[in-house]
mmCIF file of C-alpha atoms in Angstrom:
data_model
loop_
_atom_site.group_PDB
_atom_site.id
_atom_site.type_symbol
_atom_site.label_atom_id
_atom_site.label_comp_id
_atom_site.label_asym_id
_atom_site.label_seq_id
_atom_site.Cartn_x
_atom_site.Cartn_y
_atom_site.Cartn_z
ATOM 1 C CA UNK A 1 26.986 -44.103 19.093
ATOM 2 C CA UNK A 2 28.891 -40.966 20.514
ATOM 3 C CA UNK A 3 32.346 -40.070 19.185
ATOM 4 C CA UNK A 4 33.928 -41.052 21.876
ATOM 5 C CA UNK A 5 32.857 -44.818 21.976
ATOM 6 C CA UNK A 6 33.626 -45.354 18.054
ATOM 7 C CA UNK A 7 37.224 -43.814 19.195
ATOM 8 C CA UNK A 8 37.684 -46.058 21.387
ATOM 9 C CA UNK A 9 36.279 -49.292 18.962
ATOM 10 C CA UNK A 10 38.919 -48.129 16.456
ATOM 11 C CA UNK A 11 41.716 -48.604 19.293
ATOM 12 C CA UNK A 12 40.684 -51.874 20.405
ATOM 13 C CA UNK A 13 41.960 -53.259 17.081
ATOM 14 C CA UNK A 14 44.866 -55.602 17.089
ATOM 15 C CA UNK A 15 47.432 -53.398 15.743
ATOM 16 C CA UNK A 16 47.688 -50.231 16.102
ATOM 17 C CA UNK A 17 48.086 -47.915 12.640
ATOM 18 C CA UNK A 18 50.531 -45.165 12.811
ATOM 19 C CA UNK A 19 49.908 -41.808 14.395
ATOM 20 C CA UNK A 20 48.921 -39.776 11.442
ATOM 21 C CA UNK A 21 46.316 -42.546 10.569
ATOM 22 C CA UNK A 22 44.726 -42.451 14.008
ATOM 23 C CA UNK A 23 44.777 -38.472 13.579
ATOM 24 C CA UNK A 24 43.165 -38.381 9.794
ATOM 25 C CA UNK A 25 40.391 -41.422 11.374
ATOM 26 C CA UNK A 26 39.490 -38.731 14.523
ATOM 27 C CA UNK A 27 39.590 -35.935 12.297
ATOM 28 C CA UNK A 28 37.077 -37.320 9.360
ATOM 29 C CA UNK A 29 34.660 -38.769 12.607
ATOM 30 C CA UNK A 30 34.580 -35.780 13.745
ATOM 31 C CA UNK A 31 33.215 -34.323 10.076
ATOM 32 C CA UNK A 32 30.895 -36.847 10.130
ATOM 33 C CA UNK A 33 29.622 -36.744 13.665
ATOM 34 C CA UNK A 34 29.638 -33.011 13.752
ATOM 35 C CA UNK A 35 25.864 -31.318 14.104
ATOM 36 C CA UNK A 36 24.699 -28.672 11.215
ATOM 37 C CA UNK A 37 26.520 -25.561 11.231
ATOM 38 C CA UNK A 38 24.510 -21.886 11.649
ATOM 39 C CA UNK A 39 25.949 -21.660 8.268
ATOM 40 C CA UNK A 40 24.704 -24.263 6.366
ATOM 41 C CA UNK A 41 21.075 -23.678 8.063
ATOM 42 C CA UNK A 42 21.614 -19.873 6.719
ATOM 43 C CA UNK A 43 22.482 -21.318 3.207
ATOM 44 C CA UNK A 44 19.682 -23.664 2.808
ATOM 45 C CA UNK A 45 17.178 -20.852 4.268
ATOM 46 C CA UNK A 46 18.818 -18.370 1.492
ATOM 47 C CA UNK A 47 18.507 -21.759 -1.129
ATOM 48 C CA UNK A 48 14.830 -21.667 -0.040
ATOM 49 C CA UNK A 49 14.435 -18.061 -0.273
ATOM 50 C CA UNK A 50 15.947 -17.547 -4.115
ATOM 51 C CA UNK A 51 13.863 -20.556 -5.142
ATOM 52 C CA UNK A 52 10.848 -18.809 -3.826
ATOM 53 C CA UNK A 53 12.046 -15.450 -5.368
ATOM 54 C CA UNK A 54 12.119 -17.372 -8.247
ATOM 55 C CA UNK A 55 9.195 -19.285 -8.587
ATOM 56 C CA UNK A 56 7.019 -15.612 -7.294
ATOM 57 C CA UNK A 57 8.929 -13.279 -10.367
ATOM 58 C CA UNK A 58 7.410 -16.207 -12.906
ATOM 59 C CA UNK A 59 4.066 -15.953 -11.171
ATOM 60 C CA UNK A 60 4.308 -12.113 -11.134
ATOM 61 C CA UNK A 61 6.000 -12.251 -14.938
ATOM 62 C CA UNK A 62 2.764 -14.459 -16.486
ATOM 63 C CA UNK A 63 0.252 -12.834 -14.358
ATOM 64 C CA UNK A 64 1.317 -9.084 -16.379
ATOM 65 C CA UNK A 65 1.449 -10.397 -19.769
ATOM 66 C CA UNK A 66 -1.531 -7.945 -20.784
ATOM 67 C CA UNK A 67 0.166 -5.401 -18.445
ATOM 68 C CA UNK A 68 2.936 -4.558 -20.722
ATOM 69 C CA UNK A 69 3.489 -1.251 -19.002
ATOM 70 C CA UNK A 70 2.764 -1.497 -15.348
ATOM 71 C CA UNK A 71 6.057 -0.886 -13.354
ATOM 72 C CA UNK A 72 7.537 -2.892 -10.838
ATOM 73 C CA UNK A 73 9.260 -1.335 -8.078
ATOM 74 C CA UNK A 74 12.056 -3.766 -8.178
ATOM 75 C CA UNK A 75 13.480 -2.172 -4.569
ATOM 76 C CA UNK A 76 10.278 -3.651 -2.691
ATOM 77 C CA UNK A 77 9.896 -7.627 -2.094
ATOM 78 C CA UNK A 78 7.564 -9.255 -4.085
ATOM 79 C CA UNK A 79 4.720 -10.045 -1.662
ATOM 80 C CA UNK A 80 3.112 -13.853 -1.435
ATOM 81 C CA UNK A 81 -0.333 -12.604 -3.320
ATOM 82 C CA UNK A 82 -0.562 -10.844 -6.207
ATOM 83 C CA UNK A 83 -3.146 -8.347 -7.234
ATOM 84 C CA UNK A 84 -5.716 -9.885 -9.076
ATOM 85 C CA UNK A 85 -5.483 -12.646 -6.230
ATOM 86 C CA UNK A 86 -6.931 -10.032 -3.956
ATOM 87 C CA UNK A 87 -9.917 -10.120 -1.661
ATOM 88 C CA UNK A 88 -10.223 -6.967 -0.872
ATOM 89 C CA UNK A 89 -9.748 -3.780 -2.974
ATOM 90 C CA UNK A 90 -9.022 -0.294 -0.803
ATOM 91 C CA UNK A 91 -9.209 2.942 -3.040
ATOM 92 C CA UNK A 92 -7.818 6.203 -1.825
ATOM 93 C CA UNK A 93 -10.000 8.677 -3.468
ATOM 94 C CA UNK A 94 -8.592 12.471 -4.343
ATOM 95 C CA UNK A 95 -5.960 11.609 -6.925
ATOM 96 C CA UNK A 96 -6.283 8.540 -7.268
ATOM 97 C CA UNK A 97 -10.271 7.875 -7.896
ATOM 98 C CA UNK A 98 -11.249 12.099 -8.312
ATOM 99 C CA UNK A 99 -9.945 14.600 -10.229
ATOM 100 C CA UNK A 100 -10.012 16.889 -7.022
ATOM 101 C CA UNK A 101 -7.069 18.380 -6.709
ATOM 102 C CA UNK A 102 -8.231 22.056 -7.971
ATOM 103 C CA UNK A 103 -11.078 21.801 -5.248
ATOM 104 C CA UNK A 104 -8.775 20.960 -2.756
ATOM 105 C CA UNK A 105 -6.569 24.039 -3.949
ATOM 106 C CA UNK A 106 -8.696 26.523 -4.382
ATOM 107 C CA UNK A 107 -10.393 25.693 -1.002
ATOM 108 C CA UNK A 108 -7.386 25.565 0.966
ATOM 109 C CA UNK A 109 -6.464 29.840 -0.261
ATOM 110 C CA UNK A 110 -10.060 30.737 0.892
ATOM 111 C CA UNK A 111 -8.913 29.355 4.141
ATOM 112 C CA UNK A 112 -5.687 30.662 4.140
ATOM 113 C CA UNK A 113 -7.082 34.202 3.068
ATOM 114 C CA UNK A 114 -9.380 34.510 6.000
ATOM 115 C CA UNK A 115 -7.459 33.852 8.301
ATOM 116 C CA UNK A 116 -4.683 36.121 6.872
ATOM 117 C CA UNK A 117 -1.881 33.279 6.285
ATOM 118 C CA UNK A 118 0.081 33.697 3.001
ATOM 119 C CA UNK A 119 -1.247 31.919 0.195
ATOM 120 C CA UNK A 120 0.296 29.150 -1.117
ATOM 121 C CA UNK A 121 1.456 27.450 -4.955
ATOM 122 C CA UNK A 122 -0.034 24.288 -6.644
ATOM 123 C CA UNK A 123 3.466 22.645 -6.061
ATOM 124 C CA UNK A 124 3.423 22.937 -2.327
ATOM 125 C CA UNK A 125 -0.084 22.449 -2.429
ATOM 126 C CA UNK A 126 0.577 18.696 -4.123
ATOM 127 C CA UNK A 127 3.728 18.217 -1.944
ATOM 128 C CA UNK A 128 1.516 18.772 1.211
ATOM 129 C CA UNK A 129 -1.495 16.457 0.033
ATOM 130 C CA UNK A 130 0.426 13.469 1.983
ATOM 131 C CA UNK A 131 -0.336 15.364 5.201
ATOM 132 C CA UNK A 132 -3.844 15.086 7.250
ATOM 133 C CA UNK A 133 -6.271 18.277 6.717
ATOM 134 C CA UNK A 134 -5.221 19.511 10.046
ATOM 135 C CA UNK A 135 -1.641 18.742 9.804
ATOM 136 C CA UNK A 136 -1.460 20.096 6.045
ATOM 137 C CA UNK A 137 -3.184 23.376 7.058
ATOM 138 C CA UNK A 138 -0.720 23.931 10.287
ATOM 139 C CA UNK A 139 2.379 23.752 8.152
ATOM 140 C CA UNK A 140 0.630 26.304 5.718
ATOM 141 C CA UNK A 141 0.225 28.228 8.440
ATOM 142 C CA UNK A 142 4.316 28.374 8.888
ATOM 143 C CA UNK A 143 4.281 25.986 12.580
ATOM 144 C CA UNK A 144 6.178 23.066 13.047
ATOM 145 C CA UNK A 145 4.887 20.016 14.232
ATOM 146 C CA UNK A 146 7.793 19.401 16.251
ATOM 147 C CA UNK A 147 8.224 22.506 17.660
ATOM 148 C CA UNK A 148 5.135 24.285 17.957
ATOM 149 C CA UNK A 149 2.562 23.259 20.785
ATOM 150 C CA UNK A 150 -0.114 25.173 19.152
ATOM 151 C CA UNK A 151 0.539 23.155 15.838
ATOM 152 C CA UNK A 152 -2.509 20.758 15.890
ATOM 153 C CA UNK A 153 -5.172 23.355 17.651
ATOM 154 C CA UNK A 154 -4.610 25.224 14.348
ATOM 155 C CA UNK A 155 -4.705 23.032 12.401
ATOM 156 C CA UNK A 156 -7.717 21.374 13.768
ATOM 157 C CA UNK A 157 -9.206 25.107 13.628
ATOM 158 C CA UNK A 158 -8.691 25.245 10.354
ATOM 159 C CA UNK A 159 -9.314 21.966 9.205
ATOM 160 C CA UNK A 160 -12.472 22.325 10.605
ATOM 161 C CA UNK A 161 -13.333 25.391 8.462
ATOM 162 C CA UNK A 162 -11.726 23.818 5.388
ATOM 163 C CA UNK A 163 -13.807 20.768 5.852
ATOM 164 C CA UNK A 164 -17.290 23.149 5.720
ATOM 165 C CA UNK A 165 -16.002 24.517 2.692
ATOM 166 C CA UNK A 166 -14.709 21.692 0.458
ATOM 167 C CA UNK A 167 -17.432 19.643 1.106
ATOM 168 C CA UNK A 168 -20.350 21.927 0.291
ATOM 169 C CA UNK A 169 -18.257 22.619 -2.893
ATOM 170 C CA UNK A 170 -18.399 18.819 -4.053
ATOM 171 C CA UNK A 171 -19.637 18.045 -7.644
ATOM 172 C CA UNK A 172 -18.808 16.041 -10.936
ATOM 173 C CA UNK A 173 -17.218 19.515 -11.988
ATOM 174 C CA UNK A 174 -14.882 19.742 -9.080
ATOM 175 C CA UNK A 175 -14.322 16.131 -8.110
ATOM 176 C CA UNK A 176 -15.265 14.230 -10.729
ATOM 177 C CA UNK A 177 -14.147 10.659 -11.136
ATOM 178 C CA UNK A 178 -11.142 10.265 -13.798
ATOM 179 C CA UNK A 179 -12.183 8.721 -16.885
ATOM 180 C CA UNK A 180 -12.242 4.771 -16.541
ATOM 181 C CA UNK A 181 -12.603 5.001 -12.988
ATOM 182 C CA UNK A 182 -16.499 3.896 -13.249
ATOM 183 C CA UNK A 183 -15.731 0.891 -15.215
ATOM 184 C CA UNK A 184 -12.744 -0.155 -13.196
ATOM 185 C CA UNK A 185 -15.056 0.117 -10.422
ATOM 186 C CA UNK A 186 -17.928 -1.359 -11.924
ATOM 187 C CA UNK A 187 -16.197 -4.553 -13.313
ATOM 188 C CA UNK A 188 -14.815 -5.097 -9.821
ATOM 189 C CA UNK A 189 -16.199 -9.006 -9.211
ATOM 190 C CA UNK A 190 -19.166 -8.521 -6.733
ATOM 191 C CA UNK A 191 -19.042 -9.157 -3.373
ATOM 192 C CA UNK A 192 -20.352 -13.103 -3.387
ATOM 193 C CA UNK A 193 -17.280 -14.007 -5.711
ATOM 194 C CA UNK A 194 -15.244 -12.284 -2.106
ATOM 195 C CA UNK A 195 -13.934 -9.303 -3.744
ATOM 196 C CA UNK A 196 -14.839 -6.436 -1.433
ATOM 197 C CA UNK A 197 -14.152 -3.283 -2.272
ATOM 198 C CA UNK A 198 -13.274 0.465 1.130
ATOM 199 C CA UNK A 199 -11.994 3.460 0.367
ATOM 200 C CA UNK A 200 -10.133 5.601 2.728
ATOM 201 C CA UNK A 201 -8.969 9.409 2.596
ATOM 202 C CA UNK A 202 -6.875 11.753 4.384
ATOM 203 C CA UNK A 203 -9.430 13.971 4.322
ATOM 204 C CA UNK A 204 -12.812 14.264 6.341
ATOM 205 C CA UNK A 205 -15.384 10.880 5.910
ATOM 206 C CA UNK A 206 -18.316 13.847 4.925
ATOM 207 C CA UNK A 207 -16.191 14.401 1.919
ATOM 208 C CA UNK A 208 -15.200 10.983 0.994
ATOM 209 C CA UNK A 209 -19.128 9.988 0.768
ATOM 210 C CA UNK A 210 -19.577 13.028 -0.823
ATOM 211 C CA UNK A 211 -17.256 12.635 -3.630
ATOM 212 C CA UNK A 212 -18.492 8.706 -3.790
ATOM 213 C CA UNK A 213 -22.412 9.892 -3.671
ATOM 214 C CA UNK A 214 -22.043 12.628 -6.529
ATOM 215 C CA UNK A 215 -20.026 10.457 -8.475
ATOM 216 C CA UNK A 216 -22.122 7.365 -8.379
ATOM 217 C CA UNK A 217 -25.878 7.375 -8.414
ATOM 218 C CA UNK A 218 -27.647 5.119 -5.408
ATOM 219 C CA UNK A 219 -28.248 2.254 -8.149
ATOM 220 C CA UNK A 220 -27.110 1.455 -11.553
ATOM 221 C CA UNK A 221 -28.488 -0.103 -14.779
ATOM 222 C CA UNK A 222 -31.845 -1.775 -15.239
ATOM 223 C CA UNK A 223 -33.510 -3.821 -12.360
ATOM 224 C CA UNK A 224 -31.527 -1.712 -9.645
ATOM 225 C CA UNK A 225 -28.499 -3.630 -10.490
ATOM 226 C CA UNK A 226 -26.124 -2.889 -7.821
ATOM 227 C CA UNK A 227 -24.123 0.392 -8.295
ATOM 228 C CA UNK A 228 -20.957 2.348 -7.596
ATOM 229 C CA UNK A 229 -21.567 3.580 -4.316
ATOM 230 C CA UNK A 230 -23.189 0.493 -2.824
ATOM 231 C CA UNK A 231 -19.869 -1.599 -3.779
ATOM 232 C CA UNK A 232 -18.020 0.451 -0.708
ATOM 233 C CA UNK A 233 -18.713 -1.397 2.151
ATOM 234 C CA UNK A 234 -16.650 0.500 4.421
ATOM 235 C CA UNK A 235 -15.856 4.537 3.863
ATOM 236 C CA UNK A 236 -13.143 6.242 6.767
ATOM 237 C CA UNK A 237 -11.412 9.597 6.452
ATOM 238 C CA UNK A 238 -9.329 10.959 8.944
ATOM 239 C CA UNK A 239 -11.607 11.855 11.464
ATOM 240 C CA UNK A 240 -13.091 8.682 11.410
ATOM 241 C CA UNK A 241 -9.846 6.456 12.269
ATOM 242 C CA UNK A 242 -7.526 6.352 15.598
ATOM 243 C CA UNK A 243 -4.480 7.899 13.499
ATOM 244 C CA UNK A 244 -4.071 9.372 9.204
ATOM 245 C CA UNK A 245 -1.839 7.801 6.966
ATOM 246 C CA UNK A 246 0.586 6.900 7.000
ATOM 247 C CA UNK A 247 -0.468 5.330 10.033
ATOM 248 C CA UNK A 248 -1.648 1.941 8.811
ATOM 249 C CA UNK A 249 -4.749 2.252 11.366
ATOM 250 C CA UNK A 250 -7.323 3.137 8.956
ATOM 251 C CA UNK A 251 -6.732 0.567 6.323
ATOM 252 C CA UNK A 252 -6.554 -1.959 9.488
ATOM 253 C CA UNK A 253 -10.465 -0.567 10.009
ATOM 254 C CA UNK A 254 -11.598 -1.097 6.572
ATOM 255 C CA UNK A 255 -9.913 -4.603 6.375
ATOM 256 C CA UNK A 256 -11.699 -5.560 9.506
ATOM 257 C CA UNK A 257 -15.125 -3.894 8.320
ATOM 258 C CA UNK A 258 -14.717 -5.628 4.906
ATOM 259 C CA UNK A 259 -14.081 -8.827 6.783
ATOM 260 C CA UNK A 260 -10.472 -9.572 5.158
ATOM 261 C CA UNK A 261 -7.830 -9.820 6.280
ATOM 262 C CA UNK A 262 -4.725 -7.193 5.355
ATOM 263 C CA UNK A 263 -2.236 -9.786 3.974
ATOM 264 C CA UNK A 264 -5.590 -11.154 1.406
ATOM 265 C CA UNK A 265 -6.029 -6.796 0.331
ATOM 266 C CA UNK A 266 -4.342 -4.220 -2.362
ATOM 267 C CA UNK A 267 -4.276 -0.051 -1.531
ATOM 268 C CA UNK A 268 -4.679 1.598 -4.188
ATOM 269 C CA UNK A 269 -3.336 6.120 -3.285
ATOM 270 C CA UNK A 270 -1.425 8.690 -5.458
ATOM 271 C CA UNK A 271 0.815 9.167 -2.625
ATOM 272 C CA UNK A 272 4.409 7.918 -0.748
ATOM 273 C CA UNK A 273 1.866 8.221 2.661
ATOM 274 C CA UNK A 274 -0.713 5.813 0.804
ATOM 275 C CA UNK A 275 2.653 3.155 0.534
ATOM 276 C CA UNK A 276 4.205 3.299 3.707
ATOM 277 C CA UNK A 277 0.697 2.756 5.318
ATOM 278 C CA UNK A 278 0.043 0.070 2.919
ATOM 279 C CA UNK A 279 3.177 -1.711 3.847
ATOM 280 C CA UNK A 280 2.636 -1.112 7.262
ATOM 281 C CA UNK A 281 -0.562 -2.744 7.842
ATOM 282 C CA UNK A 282 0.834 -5.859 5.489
ATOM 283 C CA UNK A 283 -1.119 -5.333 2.364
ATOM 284 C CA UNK A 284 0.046 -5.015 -1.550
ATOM 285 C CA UNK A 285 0.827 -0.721 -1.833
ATOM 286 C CA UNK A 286 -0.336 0.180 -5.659
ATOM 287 C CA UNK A 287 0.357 3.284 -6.738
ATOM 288 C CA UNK A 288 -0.777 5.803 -9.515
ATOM 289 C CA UNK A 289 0.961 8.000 -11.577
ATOM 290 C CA UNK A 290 -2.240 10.554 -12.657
ATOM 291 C CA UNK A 291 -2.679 11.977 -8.834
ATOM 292 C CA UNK A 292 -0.618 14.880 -7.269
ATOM 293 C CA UNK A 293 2.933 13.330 -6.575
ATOM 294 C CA UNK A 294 5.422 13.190 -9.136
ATOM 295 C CA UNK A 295 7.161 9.619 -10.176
ATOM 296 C CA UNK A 296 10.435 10.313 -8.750
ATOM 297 C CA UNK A 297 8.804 10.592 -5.239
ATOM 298 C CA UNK A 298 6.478 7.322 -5.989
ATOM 299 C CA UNK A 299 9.493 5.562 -6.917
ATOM 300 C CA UNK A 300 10.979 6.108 -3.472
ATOM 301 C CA UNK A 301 8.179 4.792 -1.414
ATOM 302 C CA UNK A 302 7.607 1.241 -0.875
ATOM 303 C CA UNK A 303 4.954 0.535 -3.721
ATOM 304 C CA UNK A 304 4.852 -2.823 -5.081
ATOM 305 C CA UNK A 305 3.458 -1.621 -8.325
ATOM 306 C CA UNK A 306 3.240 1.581 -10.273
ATOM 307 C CA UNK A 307 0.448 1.702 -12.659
ATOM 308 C CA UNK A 308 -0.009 4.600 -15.675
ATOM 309 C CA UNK A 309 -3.299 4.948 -15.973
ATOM 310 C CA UNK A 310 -6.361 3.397 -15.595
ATOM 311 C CA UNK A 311 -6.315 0.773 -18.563
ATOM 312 C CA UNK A 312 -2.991 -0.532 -16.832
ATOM 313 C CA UNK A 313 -4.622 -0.649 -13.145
ATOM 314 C CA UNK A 314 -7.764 -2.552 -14.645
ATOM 315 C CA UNK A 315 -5.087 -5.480 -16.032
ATOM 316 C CA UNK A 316 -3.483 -5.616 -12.843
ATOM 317 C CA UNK A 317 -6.227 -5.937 -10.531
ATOM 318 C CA UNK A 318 -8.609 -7.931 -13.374
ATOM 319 C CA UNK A 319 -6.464 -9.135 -15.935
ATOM 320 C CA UNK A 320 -9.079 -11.912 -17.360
ATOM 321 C CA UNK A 321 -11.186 -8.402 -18.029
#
């Protein structure tokens, strides 16, 4: 019935009520006949929204109750999986899986020195490990990538000779996995339980299998139970993808090479690049506090987690282990 018929069924009464009455009748119709306001759709969606807030922090709360330490970034929204529900794990390697960062260092002043560009400190060095090879290595060299046409045919120069160097250089001495690392790895579930596990670098895709070949013998244990290295089913580094991190385009190429999709995967980097691409591509963004960047930067970027060490990453990503 519209509002305009029950009006007029309320007039056709036999005597009429007095003025206000007929007023206070059309106004509460009009209550009752009037659609859902914007507003109350917006409330019920932000009802909806706290409930699932709610329900996700006790999820999140009894899923870390070996975890005692692992920090929350509290600034980033708490995402519909949470690690251990994970398909797919992706592993950026120097700083986060390799103690590298001396390699990287020392490798980067040989460069530098030969091509008679002022060397450089450790904490620029670590501030810079965010960037590409060629884009770190331009901004050593004093351009600007904004203002500099020459910037990336330097730094792809460069790169280029850095790249020779560093990876000849790889060995458990100069890149050797942090302690834990194997076992995390190791206790992974295998592949036909759908746990897959990438790894992608900023650096060169020579170096990443480098590091990931001296690190990890071809097979492991008795039988030729499957090892370390075998467990990557897809490897990129920079020069292997469309665009670096933080472009999300390289974990978007191991997601589809793994065959899962990026909302179902975790990142795991040492570095505010490693979240933003992480968060970009639409997966979980773990980060580590034992790689190059200092927590007050990590805390900035969008991580969803912030793990210690190793012991704390295991719990989050395996916490029946």
């Amino acid at each position: 019935m519209r509002l305009s018929d029950t009006t007029s069924a309320i007039q056709l009464s036999s005597s009429s009520p007095p003025l206000f009455l007929t007023l206070l009748v059309r106004v509460l119709l009009l209550a009752c006949f009037r659609p859902t306001s914007s507003l109350v759709i917006r409330t019920h969606q932000a009802s909806q929204a706290l409930h699932h807030s709610s329900t996700m922090q006790r999820r999140q709360k009894k899923s870390l109750m070996n975890a005692k330490s692992v920090e929350i970034n509290e600034a980033v929204e708490v995402r519909e999986i949470l690690p251990h529900e994970a398909k797919g794990f992706i592993f950026d390697i120097d700083g986060t899986l390799a103690d590298s960062w001396k390699l990287g260092y020392d490798a980067t002043q040989v460069v530098l020195k030969n091509n008679n560009i002022p060397l450089i400190d450790e904490d620029l060095y670590h501030e810079c490990t965010r960037y590409s090879t060629p884009d770190r290595l331009a901004r050593h060299a004093g351009l600007d990538p904004d203002k500099d046409e020459e910037f990336w045919t330097v730094g792809g120069r460069l790169a280029d000779e850095f790249d020779k160097l560093y990876v000849g250089l790889v060995s458990t001495e100069t890149a050797g996995f942090y302690e834990g690392v194997e076992d995390l790895i190791l206790k992974i579930p295998n592949t036909n339980e759908g746990v897959r596990v990438a790894a992608l670098t900023n650096a060169c895709v020579a170096y990443a299998h480098a590091v990931l070949k001296t690190n990890c013998p071809k097979t492991r244990g008795e039988l030729g139970a499957e090892g370390i290295y075998e467990r990557f089913l897809s490897i990129h580094g920079a020069d292997t993808v469309p665009n670096p991190k933080p472009n999300p385009d390289g974990l978007l190429l191991c997601c589809k090479e793994i065959e899962i999709s990026p909302d179902e995967c975790v990142y795991i980097g040492d570095s505010p690049s490693d979240a933003v691409a992480a968060k970009a591509a639409g997966s979980v963004a773990i980060g580590v506090l034992w790689g190059s960047h200092p927590i007050e930067s990590l805390k900035k970027a969008p991580f969803d987690y912030l793990c210690n060490d190793i012991d704390e990453l295991k719990r989050l990503l395996m916490p029946e282990n």
